[in-house]
Tab-separated table of C-alpha atoms in Angstrom:
chain	number	residue	atom	x	y	z
A	1	GLY	CA	0.000	0.000	0.000
A	2	ASP	CA	0.882	3.663	-0.103
A	3	SER	CA	3.353	4.991	2.451
A	4	VAL	CA	5.337	8.080	3.412
A	5	THR	CA	8.767	8.202	5.029
A	6	GLN	CA	10.210	11.379	6.447
A	7	MET	CA	13.403	12.146	8.293
A	8	GLU	CA	13.388	11.614	12.007
A	9	GLY	CA	13.647	14.497	14.368
A	10	PRO	CA	14.152	16.509	16.234
A	11	VAL	CA	15.952	18.813	13.855
A	12	THR	CA	17.644	21.663	15.690
A	13	LEU	CA	18.856	24.724	13.796
A	14	SER	CA	19.928	28.237	14.541
A	15	GLU	CA	17.845	31.159	13.356
A	16	GLU	CA	18.487	32.098	9.693
A	17	ALA	CA	19.846	28.640	8.877
A	18	PHE	CA	18.780	26.724	5.753
A	19	LEU	CA	16.217	24.004	6.345
A	20	THR	CA	15.643	20.721	4.552
A	21	ILE	CA	13.265	18.052	5.796
A	22	ASN	CA	13.350	14.969	3.606
A	23	CYS	CA	10.205	13.139	2.537
A	24	THR	CA	9.919	10.157	0.209
A	25	TYR	CA	6.846	8.215	-0.732
A	26	THR	CA	5.609	4.964	-2.206
A	27	ALA	CA	2.381	5.055	-4.140
A	28	THR	CA	0.683	3.714	-7.232
A	29	GLY	CA	-0.243	6.181	-9.905
A	30	TYR	CA	0.113	9.900	-9.371
A	31	PRO	CA	-0.594	10.959	-5.800
A	32	SER	CA	-1.055	14.476	-4.511
A	33	LEU	CA	1.569	15.457	-1.940
A	34	PHE	CA	1.197	17.692	1.100
A	35	TRP	CA	3.115	19.257	3.942
A	36	TYR	CA	1.156	19.979	7.104
A	37	VAL	CA	2.456	21.862	10.129
A	38	GLN	CA	1.406	21.604	13.760
A	39	TYR	CA	2.412	24.500	15.967
A	40	PRO	CA	2.482	23.914	19.725
A	41	GLY	CA	-1.037	23.708	21.116
A	42	GLU	CA	-2.672	24.067	17.720
A	43	GLY	CA	-4.278	21.807	15.135
A	44	LEU	CA	-2.750	20.590	11.909
A	45	GLN	CA	-2.595	23.216	9.164
A	46	LEU	CA	-1.950	22.708	5.482
A	47	LEU	CA	1.385	24.367	4.672
A	48	LEU	CA	1.673	23.585	0.965
A	49	LYS	CA	0.757	21.023	-1.638
A	50	ALA	CA	1.572	19.779	-5.133
A	51	THR	CA	-0.750	17.722	-7.268
A	52	LYS	CA	1.434	16.629	-10.198
A	53	ALA	CA	5.033	15.900	-11.062
A	54	ASP	CA	7.403	18.896	-11.152
A	55	ASP	CA	4.873	21.136	-9.399
A	56	LYS	CA	6.339	23.337	-6.697
A	57	GLY	CA	4.230	24.146	-3.673
A	58	SER	CA	5.163	27.222	-1.670
A	59	ASN	CA	3.897	29.156	1.338
A	60	LYS	CA	5.383	31.328	4.094
A	61	GLY	CA	8.869	30.975	2.571
A	62	PHE	CA	8.679	27.179	2.503
A	63	GLU	CA	8.936	25.260	-0.763
A	64	ALA	CA	8.678	21.660	-1.892
A	65	THR	CA	8.950	20.212	-5.387
A	66	TYR	CA	7.130	17.064	-6.472
A	67	ARG	CA	9.899	14.823	-7.884
A	68	LYS	CA	8.415	11.718	-9.431
A	69	GLU	CA	11.770	10.324	-10.582
A	70	THR	CA	13.034	10.212	-6.997
A	71	THR	CA	9.575	9.853	-5.375
A	72	SER	CA	10.406	12.752	-3.108
A	73	PHE	CA	8.818	15.943	-1.778
A	74	HIS	CA	11.489	17.543	0.384
A	75	LEU	CA	10.573	20.645	2.382
A	76	GLU	CA	12.993	23.590	2.227
A	77	LYS	CA	13.270	27.091	3.614
A	78	GLY	CA	16.130	29.459	3.035
A	79	SER	CA	16.172	31.214	6.393
A	80	VAL	CA	14.252	29.806	9.338
A	81	GLN	CA	12.855	31.804	12.235
A	82	VAL	CA	12.135	30.864	15.835
A	83	SER	CA	8.435	31.007	14.964
A	84	ASP	CA	8.919	28.097	12.534
A	85	SER	CA	9.427	25.750	15.474
A	86	ALA	CA	6.733	23.105	15.057
A	87	VAL	CA	6.130	19.533	13.949
A	88	TYR	CA	6.023	19.046	10.168
A	89	PHE	CA	4.144	16.185	8.522
A	90	CYS	CA	4.495	14.958	4.955
A	91	ALA	CA	1.388	13.265	3.550
A	92	LEU	CA	-0.027	11.911	0.319
A	93	SER	CA	-3.349	11.125	-1.229
A	94	GLY	CA	-3.152	8.594	-4.017
A	95	ALA	CA	-5.165	6.259	-6.162
A	96	ASP	CA	-5.196	3.623	-3.463
A	97	SER	CA	-6.184	6.121	-0.791
A	98	ASN	CA	-8.348	8.463	-2.815
A	99	TYR	CA	-9.692	10.715	-0.125
A	100	GLN	CA	-7.601	9.526	2.797
A	101	LEU	CA	-4.350	11.161	3.762
A	102	ILE	CA	-1.420	8.802	4.318
A	103	TRP	CA	1.002	10.405	6.747
A	104	GLY	CA	4.647	10.345	7.659
A	105	ALA	CA	5.600	10.153	11.336
A	106	GLY	CA	6.349	13.860	11.605
A	107	THR	CA	9.563	15.812	12.128
A	108	LYS	CA	9.937	18.130	15.084
A	109	LEU	CA	11.805	21.311	14.184
A	110	ILE	CA	13.454	23.401	16.896
A	111	ILE	CA	14.871	26.788	15.977
A	112	LYS	CA	17.211	28.425	18.483
A	113	PRO	CA	17.679	32.209	18.529
B	1	GLY	CA	-16.505	29.773	15.114
B	2	ALA	CA	-14.774	29.601	11.775
B	3	GLY	CA	-12.768	26.433	12.366
B	4	VAL	CA	-13.309	22.785	13.221
B	5	SER	CA	-14.140	22.409	16.885
B	6	GLN	CA	-13.571	19.280	18.925
B	7	SER	CA	-14.660	18.524	22.473
B	8	PRO	CA	-13.536	17.696	24.993
B	9	ARG	CA	-9.916	18.732	24.458
B	10	TYR	CA	-8.784	16.237	27.077
B	11	LYS	CA	-10.456	13.108	28.396
B	12	VAL	CA	-9.249	10.691	31.034
B	13	ALA	CA	-11.184	7.434	31.109
B	14	LYS	CA	-10.899	4.405	33.311
B	15	ARG	CA	-10.324	1.180	31.452
B	16	GLY	CA	-13.664	-0.290	30.481
B	17	GLN	CA	-15.460	3.045	30.412
B	18	ASP	CA	-17.321	4.272	27.307
B	19	VAL	CA	-16.375	7.656	25.840
B	20	ALA	CA	-17.876	9.965	23.233
B	21	LEU	CA	-15.831	12.516	21.309
B	22	ARG	CA	-17.526	15.334	19.444
B	23	CYS	CA	-16.578	17.138	16.248
B	24	ASP	CA	-18.214	20.301	14.917
B	25	PRO	CA	-16.997	20.743	11.339
B	26	ILE	CA	-16.901	23.958	9.386
B	27	SER	CA	-20.424	24.839	8.308
B	28	GLY	CA	-21.262	23.537	4.845
B	29	HIS	CA	-18.357	21.114	4.648
B	30	VAL	CA	-19.430	17.913	2.942
B	31	SER	CA	-16.583	15.620	3.985
B	32	LEU	CA	-15.621	14.703	7.516
B	33	PHE	CA	-12.718	12.509	8.579
B	34	TRP	CA	-11.595	11.006	11.856
B	35	TYR	CA	-7.930	10.164	12.454
B	36	GLN	CA	-6.107	8.619	15.398
B	37	GLN	CA	-2.655	9.914	16.296
B	38	ALA	CA	-0.492	7.963	18.703
B	39	LEU	CA	2.304	9.757	20.532
B	40	GLY	CA	5.210	10.517	18.213
B	41	GLN	CA	3.421	9.152	15.151
B	42	GLY	CA	1.574	10.550	12.195
B	43	PRO	CA	-2.223	10.375	12.097
B	44	GLU	CA	-3.916	7.148	11.023
B	45	PHE	CA	-7.216	7.178	9.152
B	46	LEU	CA	-10.241	5.884	11.025
B	47	THR	CA	-13.362	6.748	9.064
B	48	TYR	CA	-14.874	9.082	6.457
B	49	PHE	CA	-18.312	10.647	6.028
B	50	GLN	CA	-19.832	12.325	3.021
B	51	ASN	CA	-22.666	14.312	4.554
B	52	GLU	CA	-24.482	11.777	6.768
B	53	ALA	CA	-23.250	8.699	4.900
B	54	GLN	CA	-20.325	6.809	6.356
B	55	LEU	CA	-18.547	5.779	3.167
B	56	ASP	CA	-15.453	4.235	4.675
B	57	LYS	CA	-14.886	2.819	8.131
B	58	SER	CA	-12.004	0.564	7.204
B	59	GLY	CA	-9.640	2.246	9.639
B	60	LEU	CA	-11.684	1.641	12.779
B	61	PRO	CA	-9.466	-0.676	14.845
B	62	SER	CA	-12.211	-2.786	16.388
B	63	ASP	CA	-15.951	-3.092	16.788
B	64	ARG	CA	-15.609	-1.068	19.998
B	65	PHE	CA	-15.233	2.020	17.796
B	66	PHE	CA	-18.323	3.592	16.303
B	67	ALA	CA	-18.833	6.900	14.510
B	68	GLU	CA	-21.936	8.714	13.371
B	69	ARG	CA	-22.951	11.940	11.666
B	70	PRO	CA	-26.752	11.693	11.658
B	71	GLU	CA	-27.611	15.099	10.204
B	72	GLY	CA	-24.556	15.579	8.064
B	73	SER	CA	-22.935	18.130	10.333
B	74	VAL	CA	-21.796	17.275	13.881
B	75	SER	CA	-20.081	13.918	14.251
B	76	THR	CA	-19.474	11.752	17.287
B	77	LEU	CA	-16.811	9.099	17.687
B	78	LYS	CA	-17.717	6.609	20.378
B	79	ILE	CA	-15.354	4.123	21.956
B	80	GLN	CA	-16.863	1.393	24.073
B	81	ARG	CA	-15.052	-0.452	26.854
B	82	THR	CA	-11.901	1.619	26.453
B	83	GLN	CA	-8.515	-0.077	26.616
B	84	GLN	CA	-5.101	1.405	27.335
B	85	GLU	CA	-4.115	1.019	23.699
B	86	ASP	CA	-6.906	3.457	22.799
B	87	SER	CA	-4.900	6.272	24.407
B	88	ALA	CA	-4.144	8.725	21.586
B	89	VAL	CA	-5.142	12.056	20.116
B	90	TYR	CA	-8.288	11.817	18.017
B	91	LEU	CA	-8.376	14.307	15.172
B	92	CYS	CA	-11.350	15.451	13.179
B	93	ALA	CA	-11.037	17.155	9.802
B	94	SER	CA	-13.578	18.548	7.365
B	95	SER	CA	-13.448	19.721	3.789
B	96	TYR	CA	-15.823	21.511	1.476
B	97	ARG	CA	-15.974	19.260	-1.505
B	98	ASP	CA	-16.503	15.564	-1.674
B	99	ARG	CA	-13.175	13.756	-1.431
B	100	ASP	CA	-11.283	17.018	-1.400
B	101	THR	CA	-8.263	16.214	0.672
B	102	GLU	CA	-7.425	19.818	1.483
B	103	ALA	CA	-8.993	19.334	4.867
B	104	PHE	CA	-9.158	21.604	7.893
B	105	PHE	CA	-8.295	20.022	11.209
B	106	GLY	CA	-9.561	20.527	14.725
B	107	GLN	CA	-7.168	20.673	17.670
B	108	GLY	CA	-7.973	17.111	18.609
B	109	THR	CA	-9.115	15.295	21.721
B	110	ARG	CA	-6.370	13.728	23.809
B	111	LEU	CA	-7.742	10.516	25.315
B	112	THR	CA	-5.865	8.876	28.150
B	113	VAL	CA	-7.107	5.510	29.392
B	114	VAL	CA	-5.920	4.604	32.881
């Protein structure tokens, strides 16, 4: 079945550092790919998405490109802020999971001032 | 309110007790999902409603779990005879269009079974 694997955390960076959180997936067909973020004490929020190969999703300075050849959807940000500290989840919705979201385990990001 | 609302936010149940978790989706949203999130893990799908119809309950872990959405708006997830392994955060999400996976999540109910 479909699955998502993302890098384990926590990831600890200094403010203004470059961020990459790796995400790879296994799915049949052409899934849609998502990054969700969960700030402390809050619910999950959609951060960005891409629905077809080579699409780039972007929001709040974060970007991720749908790479079908490497089955990846890595999250990047050029200069992180303390306020980016949160848990980040990679997820997919594919042919086998039409309306369900299949989730990675989450990566906790800690940004130090 | 404008978002998905879940209640209670926290619930402590004694093993064997029945619990009911409530979800108020965003008004007009057709789709409603329940997910279970164990500590340190990503959410796992439990069940899906399109309006009042429960179209998929394949993720419910046992027949002790039951969900309903009788009028196509508020939904209740009921767990009978709770066990320690039921301890988790239960997330509700809703979306506007049928099978639109850009869903909006509530803050979840943290269930602890002691």
